[in-house]
């Protein structure tokens, strides 16, 4: 029973990783790729880690697997945020068919304050 | 241990040298007389040893140092050694006293004495050394002290140039001699001269003989100013007169002659020895004499005549007959006495009148009676007129010449003619004839300045009239030492009317005749000046400088890329050359290729392909940071491969290093100026080729390394002993920290130094900006 | 059997990420690809640990998970400093 | 970089990383790990802190000057080597002292561990010296 579950989890996890890679390749602009790379890859790794934990069914290694997932959950979003912010501020263009860019004109790079209405 | 006194004698000079500057500072005037006590004591010690030597005894001293290399501080005083030791310490005493007067008031007198004593001690070392290496060390010390003494007036550029020239020529010769001595040591099996001299036949027969002989001759000829290395001696006249008298006529320049005499029993007797040593000696004899004719400066005149005398000595050793060796020993003593005296007189004249130009000097006898009388005596000895000791020496040389044949005798007579001409120039020209106006009014030199010449000239007269005084206790043991077998020596002033006597009479008369026609002679010979050797020396030096400049411009041109390229190319070239003549092809072919393919899992191959693609991306990528990202991929894939081959430690370290280096790259690129011009396509192709070469070599290495089987597999040892000995299951870390701890200690020290270096450079850069 | 399929998918994912890295018009795109590759490596290690039944490898995965963050942050720091205005390469 | 999110993340990550680095170093003798990796992880932690805040702040939380770390590390490594000499054994031979700790059972402390600590400090010192020097402007 446990073997099947862990195998299943590993397969699902790897599948999500593949989806993440596909997303990063297929998406038209940087910001969408960030979504796919962060969320889907972390989910994939999480599943694989869960599968591994079940496969080894040892408390010590289970905590390790859990710790890895936790670390990824903490670091991946922060990294994505930083990257997106830096890219946006340094002028990486959005996809031409973007419907709305709520940040444009509201963030003053010099004073670093974010206004809630359009200041320009 | 042997006679400890011998060692004390040799090393005492160094000890007193340390004290000399302070003594001079406190007792400036009496310093000369005080310090002269040491060489005087040494002379008395050697004189006291003469009876023991006459009985055939030999003094020895040995302090073993590195037995395996055959190195030992061993000294040996036999007839030859003591003769030179007497010359060195005897004349040394007079020179030290003379220097006191000559350099009176000079602020650096203390330093002068120190180096003079260092020279004396090292010269004694050369004369008494038994171990070849000890001889070489002292030999180089004499060159060093001569360099400093020649350049004593360090303000004058010509003195410095002359000192450098002397140092380079004798130093280079010394180096060649070291190679020769080591060869001799190799062939004879021992570095001790006493043992080496018994191996004569083995040495002469060995194939290395010509090479060893030529190398040793290089050293001897450069030190004794033989042709073509003679040019440094006349230039060394820039030195103060006591140095010229002591080093460059009586002792140092005779070191080469001493070495040849010392090695004669072992190396002498072959045709090569005859032609090389005899031939060069004869050539130098003639060249020295000839070049002296046109000189007008008193000291250069004497210097060239010394070159000629050294040539005669070398020729005599080259001839090797027992008569020639006897003549050589007698001439060594005679020459030291009269040449030393003449040099000191030249100094006294220079000191008194302010000029050394022979054409401006004349009629000084009335103003300097004592110096004049010593000069006449010394000049007569030089010309070889009885009853002076110089006459006996010349008679013997004439007999050798007559015995050997017309060519040798005519060469000897010609050089004797030149010598007589020079002697008369000094004695008659300078001290008699009409007095001329000189920059300083001529006055009698102080006592310290005429004591030396008088003693030396007096000795010349004394030994000349009673040769048996020295023949038994000094000359005989020396000749025995040189020829390797006891030789009876009977010297006499009068041999009856012999062809040699008539010849020498004729030479003296013609010589004086030449003197009176000196002006015509100088005009005639002036255009025929020959200074080829010196020009080649100058050319060689300029060539060396040009080479150094060119090489620095090529290798150190400031471009980091160029340094990297040179390093990589050198590595690839050298290792490639070594590898190519190894049987690498069959080593590669019998690698277990099939098994490698079988157990290679597809995802490992995937990683391999990823690495190749990422490398290409890194090379092709236009932006530097894109390349850094691609390198990151390569790093991560390699870490995964480490993991796949069961090295978690390594994988961990590689991952961390990878991230840190990405960070460092980013920080560095942030500071680097924007590269406006990316490298031209030609440069990229060149870099690609170099990179391919280096990569190919590394792959070859890895493949070959895989093939190598370590018989006693070290890893088994570590695996078994990791737990019991080092209490650790992680073998990798145990090795790093315990078994190979010393290596790690070295590595972290290197790391620390590298970090400090980087920190300093970065700090430097920041200061430059502010 | 499952492991082989998983590794197959994972290798494909690695290549796709690499394609983005090679093609990525701007530097941030390449950094995203690199970050994804780091996460995929963590997955790879976990998968390898399961494949060879060596749980010890998970330690390496922890190190990688923590440290790969540093690389991405470093790049972001660089881009944020405005040193590299967006360039269409 | 003055991104608040990064600074808060780093404020929690730093102790975690340091703990992990000491943990990796501590068990280095028996499981994968050791002074070298430990030092690198600690260096990465401080580098992260230096990026999130600035090098001056990072220097404050580091007890001593990175360059001194190199010196201490080398000294520690050397002394642990001299321990062998103290027991008149050749330099660098490992000396092991086993003693029982209440509640933890028998643990063994040995010279190589101090040597490894020396390596840890040197690696940390080296990396931080270079990173801080680079990131100073």
PDB file of C-alpha atoms in Angstrom, chain B residues 430-667:
ATOM      1  CA  UNK B 430     109.660  58.165 -13.499  1.00  0.00           C
ATOM      2  CA  UNK B 431     112.584  58.689 -11.123  1.00  0.00           C
ATOM      3  CA  UNK B 432     115.343  60.010 -13.372  1.00  0.00           C
ATOM      4  CA  UNK B 433     115.548  62.389 -16.350  1.00  0.00           C
ATOM      5  CA  UNK B 434     114.479  66.052 -15.971  1.00  0.00           C
ATOM      6  CA  UNK B 435     111.904  66.847 -13.359  1.00  0.00           C
ATOM      7  CA  UNK B 436     108.517  67.939 -14.713  1.00  0.00           C
ATOM      8  CA  UNK B 437     105.770  70.036 -13.201  1.00  0.00           C
ATOM      9  CA  UNK B 438     103.208  67.792 -11.393  1.00  0.00           C
ATOM     10  CA  UNK B 439      99.805  68.791  -9.928  1.00  0.00           C
ATOM     11  CA  UNK B 440     101.109  68.279  -6.326  1.00  0.00           C
ATOM     12  CA  UNK B 441     104.652  69.216  -5.380  1.00  0.00           C
ATOM     13  CA  UNK B 442     106.502  65.900  -5.021  1.00  0.00           C
ATOM     14  CA  UNK B 443     107.557  65.062  -1.430  1.00  0.00           C
ATOM     15  CA  UNK B 444     108.843  61.884   0.229  1.00  0.00           C
ATOM     16  CA  UNK B 445     105.980  59.506   1.106  1.00  0.00           C
ATOM     17  CA  UNK B 446     105.268  58.900   4.799  1.00  0.00           C
ATOM     18  CA  UNK B 447     106.981  55.874   6.424  1.00  0.00           C
ATOM     19  CA  UNK B 448     103.942  53.581   6.048  1.00  0.00           C
ATOM     20  CA  UNK B 449     104.040  54.138   2.270  1.00  0.00           C
ATOM     21  CA  UNK B 450     107.717  53.305   1.634  1.00  0.00           C
ATOM     22  CA  UNK B 451     108.015  50.460   4.202  1.00  0.00           C
ATOM     23  CA  UNK B 452     106.247  47.951   1.938  1.00  0.00           C
ATOM     24  CA  UNK B 453     108.315  48.553  -1.218  1.00  0.00           C
ATOM     25  CA  UNK B 454     111.570  48.630   0.733  1.00  0.00           C
ATOM     26  CA  UNK B 455     110.855  45.315   2.501  1.00  0.00           C
ATOM     27  CA  UNK B 456     109.760  43.611  -0.721  1.00  0.00           C
ATOM     28  CA  UNK B 457     112.680  44.954  -2.781  1.00  0.00           C
ATOM     29  CA  UNK B 458     115.062  44.075   0.066  1.00  0.00           C
ATOM     30  CA  UNK B 459     113.710  40.501   0.181  1.00  0.00           C
ATOM     31  CA  UNK B 460     114.154  40.277  -3.561  1.00  0.00           C
ATOM     32  CA  UNK B 461     117.762  41.260  -3.169  1.00  0.00           C
ATOM     33  CA  UNK B 462     118.344  38.998  -0.143  1.00  0.00           C
ATOM     34  CA  UNK B 463     116.876  35.848  -1.670  1.00  0.00           C
ATOM     35  CA  UNK B 464     118.535  36.666  -4.982  1.00  0.00           C
ATOM     36  CA  UNK B 465     121.964  36.761  -3.481  1.00  0.00           C
ATOM     37  CA  UNK B 466     121.387  33.735  -1.195  1.00  0.00           C
ATOM     38  CA  UNK B 467     118.851  31.497  -2.926  1.00  0.00           C
ATOM     39  CA  UNK B 468     119.667  28.461  -0.768  1.00  0.00           C
ATOM     40  CA  UNK B 469     117.793  30.254   2.010  1.00  0.00           C
ATOM     41  CA  UNK B 470     114.456  29.389   0.387  1.00  0.00           C
ATOM     42  CA  UNK B 471     115.294  26.615  -2.067  1.00  0.00           C
ATOM     43  CA  UNK B 472     115.220  23.752   0.455  1.00  0.00           C
ATOM     44  CA  UNK B 473     112.489  24.719   2.891  1.00  0.00           C
ATOM     45  CA  UNK B 474     110.071  26.474   0.523  1.00  0.00           C
ATOM     46  CA  UNK B 475     110.684  25.848  -3.162  1.00  0.00           C
ATOM     47  CA  UNK B 476     111.392  22.085  -2.952  1.00  0.00           C
ATOM     48  CA  UNK B 477     108.213  21.067  -1.033  1.00  0.00           C
ATOM     49  CA  UNK B 478     106.118  23.243  -3.378  1.00  0.00           C
ATOM     50  CA  UNK B 479     107.546  21.718  -6.532  1.00  0.00           C
ATOM     51  CA  UNK B 480     107.099  18.283  -4.965  1.00  0.00           C
ATOM     52  CA  UNK B 481     103.439  19.091  -4.256  1.00  0.00           C
ATOM     53  CA  UNK B 482     102.864  20.249  -7.832  1.00  0.00           C
ATOM     54  CA  UNK B 483     104.663  17.453  -9.646  1.00  0.00           C
ATOM     55  CA  UNK B 484     103.335  14.817  -7.294  1.00  0.00           C
ATOM     56  CA  UNK B 485     106.844  13.426  -6.592  1.00  0.00           C
ATOM     57  CA  UNK B 486     109.798  14.737  -4.571  1.00  0.00           C
ATOM     58  CA  UNK B 487     112.156  16.903  -6.695  1.00  0.00           C
ATOM     59  CA  UNK B 488     115.635  18.134  -5.754  1.00  0.00           C
ATOM     60  CA  UNK B 489     115.901  21.899  -6.057  1.00  0.00           C
ATOM     61  CA  UNK B 490     119.297  23.629  -6.240  1.00  0.00           C
ATOM     62  CA  UNK B 491     119.195  27.308  -6.990  1.00  0.00           C
ATOM     63  CA  UNK B 492     122.348  29.315  -7.604  1.00  0.00           C
ATOM     64  CA  UNK B 493     123.037  32.837  -8.738  1.00  0.00           C
ATOM     65  CA  UNK B 494     125.907  31.876 -10.956  1.00  0.00           C
ATOM     66  CA  UNK B 495     125.795  28.915 -13.401  1.00  0.00           C
ATOM     67  CA  UNK B 496     128.753  29.985 -15.378  1.00  0.00           C
ATOM     68  CA  UNK B 497     128.503  31.506 -18.856  1.00  0.00           C
ATOM     69  CA  UNK B 498     125.523  29.711 -20.334  1.00  0.00           C
ATOM     70  CA  UNK B 499     123.474  30.558 -23.428  1.00  0.00           C
ATOM     71  CA  UNK B 500     120.635  31.579 -21.027  1.00  0.00           C
ATOM     72  CA  UNK B 501     122.963  34.148 -19.420  1.00  0.00           C
ATOM     73  CA  UNK B 502     123.979  35.629 -22.778  1.00  0.00           C
ATOM     74  CA  UNK B 503     120.377  35.755 -23.891  1.00  0.00           C
ATOM     75  CA  UNK B 504     119.229  37.548 -20.745  1.00  0.00           C
ATOM     76  CA  UNK B 505     122.105  40.040 -21.054  1.00  0.00           C
ATOM     77  CA  UNK B 506     121.076  40.779 -24.621  1.00  0.00           C
ATOM     78  CA  UNK B 507     117.408  41.115 -23.604  1.00  0.00           C
ATOM     79  CA  UNK B 508     118.254  43.685 -20.930  1.00  0.00           C
ATOM     80  CA  UNK B 509     120.339  45.785 -23.315  1.00  0.00           C
ATOM     81  CA  UNK B 510     117.749  45.705 -26.131  1.00  0.00           C
ATOM     82  CA  UNK B 511     115.014  46.435 -23.592  1.00  0.00           C
ATOM     83  CA  UNK B 512     116.728  49.560 -22.340  1.00  0.00           C
ATOM     84  CA  UNK B 513     117.376  50.577 -25.946  1.00  0.00           C
ATOM     85  CA  UNK B 514     113.621  50.235 -26.607  1.00  0.00           C
ATOM     86  CA  UNK B 515     112.963  52.491 -23.591  1.00  0.00           C
ATOM     87  CA  UNK B 516     114.954  55.309 -25.036  1.00  0.00           C
ATOM     88  CA  UNK B 517     112.942  55.047 -28.260  1.00  0.00           C
ATOM     89  CA  UNK B 518     109.687  54.985 -26.301  1.00  0.00           C
ATOM     90  CA  UNK B 519     107.994  57.966 -27.905  1.00  0.00           C
ATOM     91  CA  UNK B 520     108.529  56.594 -31.443  1.00  0.00           C
ATOM     92  CA  UNK B 521     107.412  53.175 -30.228  1.00  0.00           C
ATOM     93  CA  UNK B 522     104.172  54.546 -28.748  1.00  0.00           C
ATOM     94  CA  UNK B 523     103.318  56.448 -31.915  1.00  0.00           C
ATOM     95  CA  UNK B 524     104.040  53.372 -34.039  1.00  0.00           C
ATOM     96  CA  UNK B 525     101.974  50.978 -31.923  1.00  0.00           C
ATOM     97  CA  UNK B 526      99.155  53.337 -30.976  1.00  0.00           C
ATOM     98  CA  UNK B 527      96.828  52.438 -33.927  1.00  0.00           C
ATOM     99  CA  UNK B 528      97.349  48.718 -33.330  1.00  0.00           C
ATOM    100  CA  UNK B 529      95.310  48.753 -30.110  1.00  0.00           C
ATOM    101  CA  UNK B 530      93.243  45.561 -29.742  1.00  0.00           C
ATOM    102  CA  UNK B 531      90.309  45.439 -27.338  1.00  0.00           C
ATOM    103  CA  UNK B 532      88.207  42.759 -28.992  1.00  0.00           C
ATOM    104  CA  UNK B 533      87.610  40.832 -25.782  1.00  0.00           C
ATOM    105  CA  UNK B 534      86.202  43.824 -23.971  1.00  0.00           C
ATOM    106  CA  UNK B 535      83.899  44.639 -26.860  1.00  0.00           C
ATOM    107  CA  UNK B 536      82.500  41.107 -26.843  1.00  0.00           C
ATOM    108  CA  UNK B 537      81.913  41.440 -23.077  1.00  0.00           C
ATOM    109  CA  UNK B 538      80.064  44.730 -23.630  1.00  0.00           C
ATOM    110  CA  UNK B 539      78.058  43.184 -26.478  1.00  0.00           C
ATOM    111  CA  UNK B 540      77.164  40.181 -24.315  1.00  0.00           C
ATOM    112  CA  UNK B 541      75.976  42.449 -21.503  1.00  0.00           C
ATOM    113  CA  UNK B 542      73.846  44.613 -23.808  1.00  0.00           C
ATOM    114  CA  UNK B 543      72.446  41.475 -25.427  1.00  0.00           C
ATOM    115  CA  UNK B 544      71.482  40.139 -22.000  1.00  0.00           C
ATOM    116  CA  UNK B 545      69.688  43.380 -21.104  1.00  0.00           C
ATOM    117  CA  UNK B 546      67.860  43.426 -24.422  1.00  0.00           C
ATOM    118  CA  UNK B 547      66.813  39.791 -23.931  1.00  0.00           C
ATOM    119  CA  UNK B 548      65.521  40.561 -20.445  1.00  0.00           C
ATOM    120  CA  UNK B 549      63.563  43.591 -21.676  1.00  0.00           C
ATOM    121  CA  UNK B 550      62.085  41.645 -24.599  1.00  0.00           C
ATOM    122  CA  UNK B 551      61.131  38.676 -22.474  1.00  0.00           C
ATOM    123  CA  UNK B 552      59.488  40.890 -19.864  1.00  0.00           C
ATOM    124  CA  UNK B 553      57.530  42.767 -22.485  1.00  0.00           C
ATOM    125  CA  UNK B 554      56.225  39.504 -23.916  1.00  0.00           C
ATOM    126  CA  UNK B 555      55.445  37.671 -20.697  1.00  0.00           C
ATOM    127  CA  UNK B 556      54.564  40.454 -18.273  1.00  0.00           C
ATOM    128  CA  UNK B 557      52.564  42.796 -20.453  1.00  0.00           C
ATOM    129  CA  UNK B 558      49.862  43.469 -17.876  1.00  0.00           C
ATOM    130  CA  UNK B 559      47.039  41.633 -19.666  1.00  0.00           C
ATOM    131  CA  UNK B 560      45.528  38.976 -17.433  1.00  0.00           C
ATOM    132  CA  UNK B 561      44.325  37.201 -20.579  1.00  0.00           C
ATOM    133  CA  UNK B 562      47.877  36.946 -21.836  1.00  0.00           C
ATOM    134  CA  UNK B 563      49.096  35.448 -18.523  1.00  0.00           C
ATOM    135  CA  UNK B 564      46.267  32.891 -18.560  1.00  0.00           C
ATOM    136  CA  UNK B 565      46.963  31.983 -22.146  1.00  0.00           C
ATOM    137  CA  UNK B 566      50.684  31.511 -21.447  1.00  0.00           C
ATOM    138  CA  UNK B 567      49.971  29.317 -18.430  1.00  0.00           C
ATOM    139  CA  UNK B 568      47.481  27.131 -20.268  1.00  0.00           C
ATOM    140  CA  UNK B 569      49.633  26.810 -23.373  1.00  0.00           C
ATOM    141  CA  UNK B 570      52.729  25.960 -21.307  1.00  0.00           C
ATOM    142  CA  UNK B 571      50.835  23.284 -19.381  1.00  0.00           C
ATOM    143  CA  UNK B 572      49.295  21.798 -22.478  1.00  0.00           C
ATOM    144  CA  UNK B 573      52.615  21.909 -24.341  1.00  0.00           C
ATOM    145  CA  UNK B 574      54.673  20.299 -21.596  1.00  0.00           C
ATOM    146  CA  UNK B 575      52.254  17.615 -20.502  1.00  0.00           C
ATOM    147  CA  UNK B 576      51.204  16.973 -24.062  1.00  0.00           C
ATOM    148  CA  UNK B 577      54.812  16.366 -25.054  1.00  0.00           C
ATOM    149  CA  UNK B 578      55.258  13.912 -22.195  1.00  0.00           C
ATOM    150  CA  UNK B 579      52.008  12.134 -22.931  1.00  0.00           C
ATOM    151  CA  UNK B 580      52.577  11.793 -26.658  1.00  0.00           C
ATOM    152  CA  UNK B 581      55.545   9.506 -26.316  1.00  0.00           C
ATOM    153  CA  UNK B 582      53.711   7.320 -23.836  1.00  0.00           C
ATOM    154  CA  UNK B 583      51.837   4.295 -25.159  1.00  0.00           C
ATOM    155  CA  UNK B 584      48.566   6.135 -24.488  1.00  0.00           C
ATOM    156  CA  UNK B 585      46.687   4.727 -27.439  1.00  0.00           C
ATOM    157  CA  UNK B 586      46.744   1.117 -26.302  1.00  0.00           C
ATOM    158  CA  UNK B 587      46.202   2.213 -22.687  1.00  0.00           C
ATOM    159  CA  UNK B 588      43.035   3.946 -23.887  1.00  0.00           C
ATOM    160  CA  UNK B 589      41.958   1.077 -26.046  1.00  0.00           C
ATOM    161  CA  UNK B 590      42.139  -1.530 -23.304  1.00  0.00           C
ATOM    162  CA  UNK B 591      39.901   0.534 -21.044  1.00  0.00           C
ATOM    163  CA  UNK B 592      36.741  -1.480 -20.223  1.00  0.00           C
ATOM    164  CA  UNK B 593      34.599   0.528 -22.697  1.00  0.00           C
ATOM    165  CA  UNK B 594      31.747  -2.048 -22.820  1.00  0.00           C
ATOM    166  CA  UNK B 595      31.217  -2.156 -19.055  1.00  0.00           C
ATOM    167  CA  UNK B 596      31.294   1.661 -18.950  1.00  0.00           C
ATOM    168  CA  UNK B 597      28.400   1.798 -21.446  1.00  0.00           C
ATOM    169  CA  UNK B 598      26.445  -1.005 -19.738  1.00  0.00           C
ATOM    170  CA  UNK B 599      26.084   0.456 -16.272  1.00  0.00           C
ATOM    171  CA  UNK B 600      25.718   4.077 -17.382  1.00  0.00           C
ATOM    172  CA  UNK B 601      22.133   4.999 -16.566  1.00  0.00           C
ATOM    173  CA  UNK B 602      20.304   7.152 -19.066  1.00  0.00           C
ATOM    174  CA  UNK B 603      19.738  10.061 -16.674  1.00  0.00           C
ATOM    175  CA  UNK B 604      23.480  10.287 -16.030  1.00  0.00           C
ATOM    176  CA  UNK B 605      23.978  10.531 -19.795  1.00  0.00           C
ATOM    177  CA  UNK B 606      21.253  13.170 -19.777  1.00  0.00           C
ATOM    178  CA  UNK B 607      23.307  15.151 -17.301  1.00  0.00           C
ATOM    179  CA  UNK B 608      26.408  14.740 -19.440  1.00  0.00           C
ATOM    180  CA  UNK B 609      24.598  16.118 -22.486  1.00  0.00           C
ATOM    181  CA  UNK B 610      23.241  18.956 -20.348  1.00  0.00           C
ATOM    182  CA  UNK B 611      26.777  19.865 -19.300  1.00  0.00           C
ATOM    183  CA  UNK B 612      27.962  19.980 -22.920  1.00  0.00           C
ATOM    184  CA  UNK B 613      24.998  22.129 -23.976  1.00  0.00           C
ATOM    185  CA  UNK B 614      25.435  24.475 -21.016  1.00  0.00           C
ATOM    186  CA  UNK B 615      29.137  24.904 -21.817  1.00  0.00           C
ATOM    187  CA  UNK B 616      28.311  25.822 -25.388  1.00  0.00           C
ATOM    188  CA  UNK B 617      25.677  28.265 -24.083  1.00  0.00           C
ATOM    189  CA  UNK B 618      28.244  29.808 -21.743  1.00  0.00           C
ATOM    190  CA  UNK B 619      30.722  30.303 -24.601  1.00  0.00           C
ATOM    191  CA  UNK B 620      28.174  31.651 -27.052  1.00  0.00           C
ATOM    192  CA  UNK B 621      26.207  33.875 -24.662  1.00  0.00           C
ATOM    193  CA  UNK B 622      26.656  37.594 -25.468  1.00  0.00           C
ATOM    194  CA  UNK B 623      26.099  38.828 -21.888  1.00  0.00           C
ATOM    195  CA  UNK B 624      28.655  37.949 -19.249  1.00  0.00           C
ATOM    196  CA  UNK B 625      26.015  37.210 -16.644  1.00  0.00           C
ATOM    197  CA  UNK B 626      24.232  34.911 -19.091  1.00  0.00           C
ATOM    198  CA  UNK B 627      27.513  33.009 -19.243  1.00  0.00           C
ATOM    199  CA  UNK B 628      27.657  32.941 -15.429  1.00  0.00           C
ATOM    200  CA  UNK B 629      24.172  31.448 -15.330  1.00  0.00           C
ATOM    201  CA  UNK B 630      25.168  28.789 -17.870  1.00  0.00           C
ATOM    202  CA  UNK B 631      28.273  28.022 -15.792  1.00  0.00           C
ATOM    203  CA  UNK B 632      25.944  27.639 -12.814  1.00  0.00           C
ATOM    204  CA  UNK B 633      24.104  24.929 -14.731  1.00  0.00           C
ATOM    205  CA  UNK B 634      27.369  23.152 -15.472  1.00  0.00           C
ATOM    206  CA  UNK B 635      28.288  23.322 -11.770  1.00  0.00           C
ATOM    207  CA  UNK B 636      24.960  21.908 -10.616  1.00  0.00           C
ATOM    208  CA  UNK B 637      25.057  19.064 -13.142  1.00  0.00           C
ATOM    209  CA  UNK B 638      28.585  18.112 -12.084  1.00  0.00           C
ATOM    210  CA  UNK B 639      27.461  18.078  -8.455  1.00  0.00           C
ATOM    211  CA  UNK B 640      24.625  15.725  -9.419  1.00  0.00           C
ATOM    212  CA  UNK B 641      27.138  13.470 -11.163  1.00  0.00           C
ATOM    213  CA  UNK B 642      29.281  13.476  -7.982  1.00  0.00           C
ATOM    214  CA  UNK B 643      26.181  12.385  -6.132  1.00  0.00           C
ATOM    215  CA  UNK B 644      25.393   9.726  -8.748  1.00  0.00           C
ATOM    216  CA  UNK B 645      28.835   8.240  -8.090  1.00  0.00           C
ATOM    217  CA  UNK B 646      28.294   8.114  -4.348  1.00  0.00           C
ATOM    218  CA  UNK B 647      30.106  11.207  -3.060  1.00  0.00           C
ATOM    219  CA  UNK B 648      27.589  13.190  -0.973  1.00  0.00           C
ATOM    220  CA  UNK B 649      30.317  15.236   0.731  1.00  0.00           C
ATOM    221  CA  UNK B 650      31.666  16.332  -2.583  1.00  0.00           C
ATOM    222  CA  UNK B 651      28.206  17.102  -3.964  1.00  0.00           C
ATOM    223  CA  UNK B 652      27.385  19.261  -0.925  1.00  0.00           C
ATOM    224  CA  UNK B 653      30.634  21.191  -1.215  1.00  0.00           C
ATOM    225  CA  UNK B 654      30.240  21.641  -4.965  1.00  0.00           C
ATOM    226  CA  UNK B 655      26.693  22.978  -4.639  1.00  0.00           C
ATOM    227  CA  UNK B 656      27.729  25.508  -1.994  1.00  0.00           C
ATOM    228  CA  UNK B 657      30.825  26.525  -3.935  1.00  0.00           C
ATOM    229  CA  UNK B 658      28.654  26.929  -7.045  1.00  0.00           C
ATOM    230  CA  UNK B 659      26.242  29.306  -5.384  1.00  0.00           C
ATOM    231  CA  UNK B 660      29.003  31.281  -3.676  1.00  0.00           C
ATOM    232  CA  UNK B 661      30.920  31.630  -6.927  1.00  0.00           C
ATOM    233  CA  UNK B 662      27.783  32.856  -8.699  1.00  0.00           C
ATOM    234  CA  UNK B 663      27.472  35.463  -5.963  1.00  0.00           C
ATOM    235  CA  UNK B 664      31.157  36.399  -6.293  1.00  0.00           C
ATOM    236  CA  UNK B 665      30.818  36.657 -10.072  1.00  0.00           C
ATOM    237  CA  UNK B 666      27.882  38.983  -9.656  1.00  0.00           C
ATOM    238  CA  UNK B 667      29.738  41.178  -7.171  1.00  0.00           C
TER     239      UNK B 667
END
